[in-house]
Amino acid sequence: MCGIVGYVGPNQAAPFLLEGLTKLEYRGYDSAGIAVMDGSEIKIEKSVGRLGALQTKLEQNMLQGTIGIGHTRWATHGRPSDVNSHPHTDCSGKFVVVHNGIIENYLELKEKLIERGHVFLSETDTEVVAHMMEEYYSGDFEAAVKKVLAEISGSYSLVFLSENDPDKIICSKQDNPLVIGLGNGENFIASDIPAIINRTRRTYILSDGEMAVITKDSVWVMNRQGVPVTKKVFEVNWDAEAAEKGGYEHFMIKEIYEQPKAIRDTMMSRLAKDDSHIIFDELKWTKEDVAAINKIAIVACGTAYHAGVVGKYYIERMARIPVEVDIASEFRYRSPLIDENTLMIVISQSGETSDTLAALKEAKRLGARTLAITNVVGSSVSREADQVIYTWAGPEIAVASTKAYTTQLISVCLLATYLGDLRETLPADEMQTIIKGLRQLPMQAHELLENVEPIKTFAELYGFKEDVFFIGRSLDYAVALEGALKLKEISYIHAEAYAAGELKHGTLALIIEGVPVIALATQLDVYEKTLSNIKEVKARDAIVIGIAFANDDKICKYVDHIICIPETSKFLAPVLAVIPLQLLAYYAAVTRGCDVDKPRNLAKSVTVE
Ligand code: AGP
């Protein structure tokens, strides 16, 4: 995720901006830039790459002035480059903006602005905001910002400078963090507390829908309509490390809690307003192109592979195209049957996993069309594939993948729906139901995360067991695979996932008194069969924790404990069902005193074979 800093006060702004951006480096970024006002003119310096590259430019041309804003960019719209780096300006260069998040309606806004003669330099969604300021400004900086905020939709923290008001910074936020640091005769702005913790511990944490007008001596907070808001000072008492994790104990739990936003960011701009279809501007496919695909091969590793298992189910059910799913390290050594009518989909959070990249190259060599689903703009797989769908989860720092997985599920669901529509295999009413269900997911994920106490208790009760089994049928089985991997990799508990119907073909021998079995029962077309499997393990005195919909009052009779998830369609259940499993793994690892964010022997990105 991008980082934002801002300064207004008596001192030179640039040194603080650089210091603040350095403190945000841990969040990951691909480019950086600052804008400083020298009293009458705003000057900008920016550069792709590490902060060192920006620093080198500044050594030759240090920006002078006591008010400024800065940004580290994690690319979403437009690849990493000097021109796509923030800050962005309007045509006149008088309005400057930095932004975190996604402006969902930027394409339509951009078209209108181009018609009105605005010239765009970058491929970013952010640049529209600067041009809108130019369009709406008529002598009142604050009024222009309000007009812009009323027209944009999406998630953002935005910080504005205007040459016409050389002593002010204006900022606002929606679904992205923004903090104001209160100093003596100076004030600071940051997307995250670590950037300002060395300068002040007195802060205002902005809430969604609020905006602030900041000078060196004052901070006025109001809502977007201009109604004043009284803020309480939040005294930060975290140390620097805790501040990086936003007050959470580990990056993993922070990222688990970021899922509602990550899911929203990944899908909202891709859902038609009337729920009638999926918008994939990035896929330049015609009906004929899609009709020519006679097979899809999904290839990935680890958690991304588990998202692929769900993807197979989605695509086969919605688009009626046969799908094979392979582990990347197996795929390229089995002489795969791939040709120009095959669509090869690779899924990779980092976009750098060596086996996945090699499999992609092999598929290309065999003539397949290729599509990458990845979280990192400009990553190796994104450059190698013909087409790319980005998951907009923001940087994932914990080794255990969480928000990348749920956004991969969203991406494969959108893709399957899109293909089903083009191939006319998905009836319009079913498509609408899926899209309506997607829209509810961020709120439902948020609801789930509000009630974690029972999950903590189960983790404490069973966190010292040697073996845990995960069972489920259909999509529940796919989620069980991911639940078992999560538990293994961070808590070091031996965990196995089984298709529930497969138990009696061998594994049932391992089910003895007291063995925990996590049973997923969200797939109603196989519900009764799953219940029979639950009875089988209960008959061997296993301890069963059921994962089921909140309205399921039948399952309670057959399980020892139950974790409820909000009701949704069978297709979308995996997105919600995995969250308790992530939490279970997390709290089990904490209970056992494991190094949650850096589990032994594992790397975040596996760039060797
Ligand atoms: C999951 O928690 C793992 N850390 C791992 O399985 C990961 O998903 C796998 O290495 C693939 O990584 P990628 O998505 O970056 O390609």
XYZ file of C-alpha atoms and ligand atoms in Angstrom:
625
model
C 0.000 0.000 0.000
C 1.188 3.500 -0.709
C 2.591 5.752 2.011
C 1.714 9.409 2.529
C 3.444 12.169 4.491
C 2.886 15.908 4.792
C 4.404 18.822 6.690
C 3.546 22.447 7.383
C 5.578 24.492 9.836
C 8.550 26.762 10.271
C 11.199 24.254 9.160
C 12.226 22.956 5.764
C 9.685 20.323 4.679
C 11.856 18.066 2.511
C 13.993 16.524 5.314
C 10.857 15.492 7.244
C 9.164 14.178 4.108
C 12.145 11.953 3.354
C 12.421 10.822 6.970
C 8.693 10.018 7.073
C 8.790 8.095 3.808
C 11.769 6.097 5.082
C 9.705 5.084 8.117
C 7.005 3.792 5.734
C 9.394 1.718 3.615
C 8.336 -1.479 5.403
C 4.971 -1.241 3.614
C 6.603 -1.886 0.263
C 6.703 0.567 -2.652
C 8.006 0.894 -6.161
C 8.509 4.662 -6.507
C 8.553 7.819 -4.432
C 8.138 11.554 -4.757
C 7.710 14.818 -2.888
C 6.212 18.225 -3.636
C 7.318 21.343 -1.753
C 5.952 24.869 -1.954
C 8.601 27.571 -1.855
C 6.233 30.386 -0.973
C 4.725 30.887 -4.387
C 5.467 27.847 -6.532
C 5.171 24.103 -5.987
C 8.166 22.051 -7.099
C 8.113 18.288 -7.500
C 10.786 15.636 -7.575
C 9.921 11.968 -8.066
C 11.530 8.763 -9.125
C 10.788 5.139 -9.770
C 12.696 2.709 -7.542
C 13.945 2.968 -3.985
C 13.960 6.132 -1.904
C 17.713 6.327 -2.544
C 16.965 7.228 -6.172
C 14.768 10.139 -5.046
C 17.376 11.196 -2.514
C 20.067 11.311 -5.222
C 17.870 13.572 -7.346
C 17.222 15.805 -4.334
C 20.917 16.070 -3.493
C 21.360 17.775 -6.844
C 18.254 19.889 -6.467
C 16.962 20.101 -2.881
C 13.414 21.419 -2.836
C 13.149 24.471 -0.602
C 10.040 25.407 1.354
C 8.259 24.825 4.622
C 5.114 23.107 3.374
C 5.088 19.879 1.405
C 3.698 16.420 0.796
C 5.320 13.100 -0.101
C 4.367 9.647 -1.264
C 5.682 6.147 -1.747
C 3.725 4.328 -4.442
C 2.613 0.721 -4.615
C 1.383 0.589 -8.189
C -2.218 -0.293 -8.969
C -3.227 1.643 -12.097
C -0.220 2.058 -14.352
C 3.110 0.332 -13.976
C 5.915 1.675 -11.800
C 7.597 4.584 -13.623
C 8.743 8.158 -12.975
C 5.660 9.568 -14.641
C 3.208 7.357 -12.747
C 4.849 8.217 -9.400
C 3.085 10.682 -7.136
C 2.664 13.619 -6.575
C 0.430 14.353 -9.569
C -0.559 17.748 -10.911
C -3.189 19.364 -13.102
C -2.295 20.978 -16.452
C -1.215 24.249 -14.821
C 0.903 22.604 -12.120
C -0.881 24.711 -9.491
C -2.722 21.807 -7.851
C -0.813 18.855 -6.496
C -2.141 15.675 -5.010
C -0.956 12.415 -3.460
C -3.306 9.479 -3.040
C -3.603 6.033 -1.475
C -6.378 3.730 -2.666
C -8.364 3.402 -5.863
C -10.622 5.952 -7.591
C -13.182 3.515 -8.977
C -14.868 5.885 -11.433
C -11.650 7.438 -12.746
C -12.144 6.267 -16.339
C -15.440 8.088 -16.825
C -14.083 11.183 -15.043
C -10.964 11.085 -17.208
C -12.983 10.900 -20.409
C -14.982 13.995 -19.409
C -11.834 15.896 -18.452
C -10.143 15.002 -21.753
C -13.215 16.279 -23.610
C -12.768 19.545 -21.717
C -9.179 19.785 -22.923
C -7.192 18.405 -20.001
C -3.982 16.655 -20.930
C -3.008 13.613 -18.901
C 0.580 12.571 -18.414
C 0.238 9.382 -16.395
C -1.790 6.158 -16.530
C -2.875 6.538 -12.906
C -6.356 6.906 -11.479
C -5.004 9.634 -9.171
C -4.231 12.194 -11.850
C -7.961 12.828 -12.464
C -8.171 14.337 -8.982
C -5.576 17.028 -9.787
C -7.327 17.929 -13.054
C -10.694 18.037 -11.275
C -9.213 20.582 -8.851
C -8.213 22.755 -11.806
C -11.704 22.389 -13.238
C -13.575 23.211 -10.014
C -11.344 25.874 -8.456
C -12.872 29.322 -8.494
C -11.005 31.055 -5.719
C -11.816 28.700 -2.826
C -9.422 25.779 -2.250
C -11.670 24.081 0.311
C -14.779 24.355 -1.868
C -12.951 22.809 -4.833
C -11.808 19.855 -2.700
C -15.378 19.305 -1.482
C -16.648 19.261 -5.064
C -14.004 16.732 -6.068
C -14.786 14.501 -3.094
C -18.478 14.578 -3.950
C -17.759 13.185 -7.419
C -15.174 10.513 -6.864
C -16.022 7.043 -5.641
C -13.738 4.401 -4.258
C -11.252 4.224 -1.450
C -8.779 6.969 -0.784
C -6.644 9.058 1.443
C -5.965 12.227 -0.487
C -3.708 15.135 0.352
C -3.842 18.385 -1.624
C -1.580 21.391 -2.107
C -2.560 24.509 -4.032
C -0.286 27.338 -5.145
C -3.165 29.746 -4.516
C -3.145 28.898 -0.789
C 0.546 28.598 0.067
C 0.046 28.021 3.795
C -2.486 25.178 3.730
C -2.712 21.453 3.216
C -6.117 19.835 2.791
C -6.675 16.123 3.220
C -9.520 13.647 3.356
C -10.027 9.931 3.684
C -12.378 7.095 2.825
C -11.474 3.475 3.627
C -7.756 4.305 3.826
C -5.890 5.495 6.890
C -4.853 9.102 7.483
C -3.388 10.596 10.644
C -2.643 14.194 11.572
C 0.304 14.712 13.920
C -0.113 17.755 16.151
C 3.094 19.691 16.798
C 3.951 23.075 18.319
C 3.690 25.619 15.534
C 3.919 22.772 13.022
C 1.684 19.909 11.936
C 2.253 16.601 10.195
C 0.205 14.276 8.026
C 0.806 10.593 7.466
C -0.936 7.530 6.180
C 0.537 5.640 9.151
C 1.781 6.534 12.580
C 5.411 5.298 12.159
C 6.074 8.215 9.809
C 5.450 10.810 12.522
C 6.195 9.001 15.767
C 9.637 10.677 16.114
C 8.074 14.128 15.809
C 4.889 13.941 17.864
C 2.721 11.469 19.708
C -0.365 13.673 19.735
C -2.581 12.817 16.805
C -5.995 13.101 15.259
C -6.999 9.867 13.528
C -9.304 10.876 10.688
C -12.490 8.865 10.188
C -14.099 8.008 6.863
C -15.794 10.970 5.256
C -13.790 13.558 7.184
C -11.555 16.212 5.720
C -9.068 18.518 7.401
C -7.621 21.918 6.604
C -4.174 22.169 8.122
C -1.861 25.157 8.597
C 1.176 25.380 10.847
C -0.946 26.710 13.733
C -4.322 25.070 13.191
C -6.145 21.899 12.231
C -9.811 22.192 11.238
C -11.614 18.887 10.872
C -15.031 18.721 9.214
C -17.162 16.310 7.268
C -17.251 16.483 3.476
C -20.201 18.858 3.635
C -18.174 21.257 5.779
C -19.881 20.575 9.143
C -17.193 20.879 11.862
C -16.213 17.681 13.681
C -14.742 17.724 17.188
C -11.817 15.337 17.345
C -10.277 13.784 20.427
C -6.502 13.776 20.608
C -5.183 10.221 20.349
C -1.919 9.880 22.278
C 0.230 7.244 20.607
C 1.984 5.091 23.175
C 3.197 2.374 20.800
C 6.847 1.802 20.115
C 8.093 2.092 16.530
C 7.668 -1.632 15.800
C 4.077 -1.752 17.077
C 3.338 1.407 15.105
C 4.406 -0.319 11.861
C 1.826 -2.966 12.575
C -0.834 -0.341 13.200
C -1.071 -1.428 16.834
C -1.627 -5.093 15.941
C 0.724 -7.663 17.400
C 1.692 -9.138 14.032
C 1.468 -8.274 10.354
C -0.553 -11.441 9.789
C -3.427 -10.353 12.031
C -3.259 -6.825 10.604
C -3.580 -8.305 7.118
C -6.441 -10.581 8.185
C -8.274 -7.452 9.348
C -7.476 -5.666 6.087
C -9.507 -8.208 4.141
C -12.828 -6.336 3.950
C -11.029 -3.431 2.309
C -8.835 -5.617 0.093
C -11.904 -7.495 -1.152
C -13.720 -4.247 -1.823
C -10.778 -2.662 -3.638
C -10.330 -5.727 -5.824
C -13.916 -5.951 -7.003
C -15.896 -2.720 -6.772
C -14.646 -1.027 -9.938
C -15.230 -4.297 -11.782
C -18.937 -4.608 -10.951
C -21.397 -2.889 -13.302
C -23.520 -0.356 -11.428
C -26.743 -2.211 -12.283
C -25.218 -5.596 -11.324
C -25.759 -6.804 -14.888
C -22.183 -7.747 -15.785
C -18.508 -7.731 -14.852
C -16.227 -5.035 -16.220
C -12.723 -6.180 -17.088
C -11.202 -3.274 -18.976
C -7.847 -5.024 -18.789
C -9.034 -8.097 -20.741
C -9.273 -7.372 -24.425
C -11.248 -10.494 -25.328
C -14.077 -10.775 -27.818
C -16.784 -13.453 -27.740
C -14.893 -15.216 -30.531
C -11.628 -15.221 -28.548
C -13.380 -16.788 -25.606
C -15.270 -19.291 -27.770
C -11.930 -20.532 -29.109
C -10.690 -21.535 -25.653
C -11.279 -25.249 -25.226
C -9.285 -25.789 -22.055
C -7.992 -23.758 -19.139
C -4.895 -24.689 -17.152
C -4.492 -22.994 -13.773
C -1.000 -23.188 -12.318
C 0.286 -21.818 -9.000
C 1.990 -22.723 -5.716
C 0.841 -22.956 -2.096
C -2.034 -20.691 -1.157
C -2.309 -19.382 -4.714
C -2.738 -22.999 -5.861
C -5.614 -23.351 -3.392
C -7.235 -20.297 -4.958
C -6.790 -22.105 -8.277
C -8.673 -25.145 -6.949
C -11.605 -22.834 -6.196
C -11.127 -21.206 -9.615
C -11.536 -24.567 -11.365
C -14.872 -25.065 -9.680
C -16.053 -21.533 -10.529
C -15.007 -21.652 -14.187
C -16.356 -25.121 -14.854
C -19.687 -24.287 -13.197
C -20.156 -20.835 -14.662
C -18.358 -20.901 -18.023
C -18.496 -24.652 -18.754
C -14.851 -24.831 -19.879
C -12.782 -27.807 -18.671
C -10.120 -26.699 -16.199
C -6.988 -28.465 -14.954
C -5.263 -27.163 -11.841
C -1.596 -27.893 -11.303
C 1.062 -27.192 -8.756
C 3.639 -25.200 -10.711
C 6.589 -27.404 -9.766
C 4.717 -30.454 -11.133
C 3.260 -28.864 -14.227
C 6.369 -28.232 -16.219
C 7.812 -31.709 -15.759
C 4.773 -33.645 -16.912
C 4.743 -32.750 -20.617
C 1.460 -30.852 -20.295
C -1.022 -31.029 -23.150
C -1.216 -27.359 -23.991
C -1.806 -25.630 -27.310
C -3.025 -22.349 -28.791
C -6.604 -23.114 -27.699
C -5.541 -23.399 -24.080
C -5.783 -20.472 -21.722
C -3.074 -20.735 -19.098
C -3.834 -18.843 -15.885
C -1.054 -18.385 -13.349
C -1.879 -17.094 -9.883
C 0.846 -15.548 -7.755
C 0.702 -12.947 -5.000
C 4.311 -11.872 -5.476
C 4.434 -12.529 -9.202
C 7.991 -13.754 -8.639
C 7.594 -17.417 -7.644
C 10.184 -19.221 -9.694
C 8.165 -22.381 -10.451
C 5.092 -20.376 -11.435
C 7.123 -18.156 -13.713
C 8.817 -21.162 -15.330
C 5.431 -22.844 -15.890
C 4.148 -19.677 -17.516
C 7.128 -19.565 -19.861
C 6.640 -23.230 -20.726
C 2.959 -22.644 -21.572
C 3.927 -19.717 -23.786
C 6.508 -21.873 -25.548
C 3.748 -24.385 -26.250
C 1.603 -21.645 -27.785
C -0.998 -21.121 -25.038
C -2.627 -17.762 -24.375
C -1.647 -16.596 -20.920
C -3.237 -14.640 -18.104
C -1.622 -13.734 -14.768
C -3.507 -12.987 -11.570
C -1.061 -11.198 -9.316
C -0.832 -8.618 -6.567
C 2.321 -6.874 -7.743
C 2.215 -4.490 -10.673
C 5.259 -4.892 -12.882
C 6.214 -8.256 -11.332
C 7.843 -10.928 -13.503
C 4.626 -12.868 -14.174
C 2.762 -9.660 -15.037
C 5.424 -8.829 -17.621
C 5.534 -12.331 -19.043
C 1.776 -12.979 -19.412
C -0.338 -11.725 -22.340
C -2.978 -10.326 -19.977
C -3.031 -9.452 -16.275
C -5.694 -9.193 -13.603
C -4.404 -7.424 -10.514
C -5.637 -8.243 -7.047
C -5.618 -4.957 -5.196
C -4.837 -6.330 -1.759
C -1.920 -3.989 -1.070
C 1.458 -5.358 0.020
C 1.349 -8.559 2.028
C 4.196 -8.689 4.522
C 3.462 -11.749 6.707
C 4.765 -14.977 5.180
C 1.353 -16.578 5.658
C -0.863 -15.381 2.853
C -4.314 -14.162 3.915
C -5.635 -11.100 2.111
C -3.888 -12.171 -1.084
C -5.858 -15.448 -0.975
C -9.284 -13.850 -0.481
C -8.611 -11.341 -3.256
C -7.453 -14.183 -5.522
C -10.802 -15.869 -4.833
C -12.583 -12.642 -5.764
C -10.544 -12.370 -8.958
C -11.246 -15.921 -10.103
C -14.919 -15.464 -9.287
C -15.067 -12.264 -11.348
C -13.227 -13.990 -14.178
C -15.526 -17.030 -14.184
C -18.598 -14.784 -14.131
C -17.159 -12.721 -16.984
C -16.393 -15.830 -19.059
C -19.819 -17.328 -18.277
C -21.425 -14.122 -19.533
C -19.401 -14.032 -22.772
C -20.066 -17.703 -23.431
C -23.733 -17.363 -22.477
C -23.450 -20.276 -20.064
C -24.358 -18.273 -16.971
C -28.012 -17.174 -16.828
C -28.451 -13.433 -16.223
C -30.354 -13.923 -12.948
C -27.599 -16.164 -11.539
C -25.020 -13.598 -12.523
C -26.955 -10.875 -10.748
C -27.219 -13.000 -7.623
C -23.457 -13.527 -7.637
C -22.766 -9.818 -8.124
C -25.210 -8.835 -5.376
C -23.537 -11.399 -3.115
C -20.100 -9.992 -3.954
C -21.225 -6.522 -2.938
C -22.147 -7.804 0.529
C -18.866 -9.591 1.164
C -16.799 -6.702 2.604
C -19.449 -5.993 5.245
C -19.901 -9.702 5.983
C -16.130 -10.202 6.336
C -16.077 -7.227 8.673
C -18.897 -8.767 10.758
C -16.959 -12.008 11.067
C -13.890 -10.152 12.273
C -15.902 -8.428 14.979
C -16.459 -11.680 16.829
C -13.179 -13.539 17.212
C -13.357 -14.461 20.913
C -14.797 -17.984 20.381
C -12.082 -18.697 17.801
C -9.397 -17.567 20.262
C -10.888 -19.915 22.850
C -10.814 -22.902 20.448
C -7.210 -22.089 19.567
C -6.293 -22.053 23.249
C -8.229 -25.286 23.891
C -6.776 -27.255 20.989
C -3.597 -25.365 20.116
C -1.428 -27.995 21.760
C -2.801 -30.996 19.867
C -0.394 -32.859 17.594
C -2.725 -33.404 14.629
C -5.725 -31.588 13.236
C -7.922 -32.654 10.310
C -9.920 -30.414 7.997
C -12.791 -31.927 6.040
C -15.318 -30.661 3.521
C -16.880 -31.447 0.172
C -16.850 -29.491 -3.059
C -15.756 -25.868 -2.439
C -15.504 -26.613 1.272
C -12.761 -29.102 0.467
C -10.831 -26.408 -1.414
C -11.077 -24.143 1.644
C -10.064 -27.032 3.906
C -6.794 -27.280 1.932
C -6.036 -23.651 2.684
C -7.053 -23.962 6.355
C -4.671 -26.886 6.844
C -1.786 -25.077 5.120
C -2.284 -21.994 7.305
C -2.231 -24.046 10.492
C 0.859 -26.018 9.424
C 2.967 -23.141 8.286
C 2.632 -20.868 11.296
C 1.761 -23.104 14.267
C 3.745 -26.192 13.143
C 0.787 -28.421 14.047
C 0.445 -31.358 11.697
C -2.712 -30.664 9.699
C -4.353 -32.556 6.845
C -7.231 -31.592 4.596
C -9.474 -34.317 3.226
C -12.390 -34.427 0.890
C -14.907 -35.571 3.490
C -16.089 -38.509 1.351
C -12.510 -39.776 1.059
C -11.996 -40.300 4.798
C -13.224 -43.842 4.834
C -10.670 -44.812 2.194
C -7.849 -44.729 4.706
C -7.612 -41.598 6.817
C -10.452 -42.546 9.133
C -7.902 -44.876 10.768
C -6.214 -41.775 12.211
C -9.355 -40.408 13.806
C -9.240 -41.373 17.461
C -10.579 -39.890 20.676
C -9.818 -36.212 21.119
C -8.460 -35.510 17.621
C -9.765 -32.133 16.448
C -11.623 -32.177 13.131
C -12.627 -28.898 11.506
C -15.671 -29.675 9.361
C -16.810 -27.176 6.752
C -20.489 -27.440 5.843
C -21.388 -24.463 3.667
C -22.117 -26.293 0.413
C -25.799 -27.060 0.683
C -25.985 -29.386 -2.340
C -23.743 -31.841 -0.459
C -24.787 -30.821 3.044
C -26.426 -34.097 4.084
C -23.428 -36.067 2.841
C -21.090 -33.824 4.830
C -23.241 -34.390 7.917
C -22.799 -38.161 7.452
C -19.044 -37.670 7.368
C -19.236 -35.575 10.523
C -21.147 -38.436 12.162
C -18.397 -40.843 11.067
C -15.692 -38.872 12.861
C -17.905 -38.182 15.888
C -18.475 -41.935 16.182
C -14.653 -42.220 16.637
C -14.804 -39.581 19.411
C -13.159 -36.797 17.441
C -13.762 -33.246 18.647
C -15.605 -31.547 15.793
C -15.647 -27.810 15.138
C -18.233 -27.068 12.443
C -18.012 -24.070 10.097
C -21.515 -23.352 8.836
C -23.927 -20.590 7.910
C -25.473 -18.597 10.735
C -28.966 -19.897 9.897
C -27.905 -23.552 10.117
C -29.632 -24.838 13.248
C -29.240 -28.496 12.334
C -25.466 -28.890 12.496
C -25.295 -28.025 16.226
C -26.636 -31.503 17.056
C -23.673 -33.187 15.420
C -20.650 -31.042 16.338
C -18.957 -30.054 19.592
C -18.475 -26.422 18.658
C -19.678 -24.232 15.882
C -18.271 -21.175 14.119
C -20.933 -19.330 12.144
C -20.330 -17.347 8.995
C -22.833 -14.920 7.443
C -25.136 -16.409 4.817
C -24.025 -16.083 1.237
C -24.206 -18.072 -1.990
C -22.341 -21.365 -2.348
C -19.881 -19.696 -4.715
C -18.922 -16.988 -2.259
C -18.869 -19.111 0.909
C -15.099 -19.834 0.558
C -14.271 -16.128 0.939
C -15.982 -16.032 4.328
C -15.288 -19.599 5.480
C -11.525 -19.178 5.219
C -11.447 -16.230 7.625
C -12.139 -18.269 10.805
C -9.525 -20.768 9.607
C -6.941 -18.002 9.226
C -7.818 -16.760 12.719
C -7.668 -20.260 14.168
C -4.182 -20.753 12.710
C -3.097 -17.331 13.924
C -4.291 -17.766 17.506
C -2.971 -21.340 17.673
C 0.467 -20.042 16.613
C 0.294 -17.256 19.204
C -0.768 -19.760 21.895
C 2.237 -21.918 21.022
C 4.601 -18.932 21.054
C 5.547 -19.272 17.376
C 7.136 -16.547 15.277
C 3.905 -15.825 13.413
C 5.135 -13.440 10.725
C 8.346 -15.314 9.967
C 7.719 -19.046 10.352
C 10.759 -21.267 10.388
C 12.244 -22.406 7.063
C 9.848 -20.325 4.962
C 10.305 -17.266 2.746
C 7.604 -14.872 1.593
C 8.514 -15.281 -2.018
C 10.166 -18.448 -3.308
C 12.406 -17.306 -6.126
C 14.453 -20.505 -6.366
C 13.323 -23.818 -7.737
C 1.067 -19.219 1.901
O 0.715 -18.810 3.148
C 2.467 -19.320 1.575
N 3.301 -18.418 2.180
C 2.831 -19.833 0.185
O 2.170 -21.039 0.040
C 2.579 -18.941 -1.037
O 1.211 -18.838 -1.269
C 3.309 -19.551 -2.254
O 4.687 -19.574 -2.002
C 3.016 -18.832 -3.535
O 3.478 -17.530 -3.518
P 3.030 -16.508 -4.615
O 1.566 -16.352 -4.497
O 3.787 -15.249 -4.290
O 3.410 -17.073 -5.939
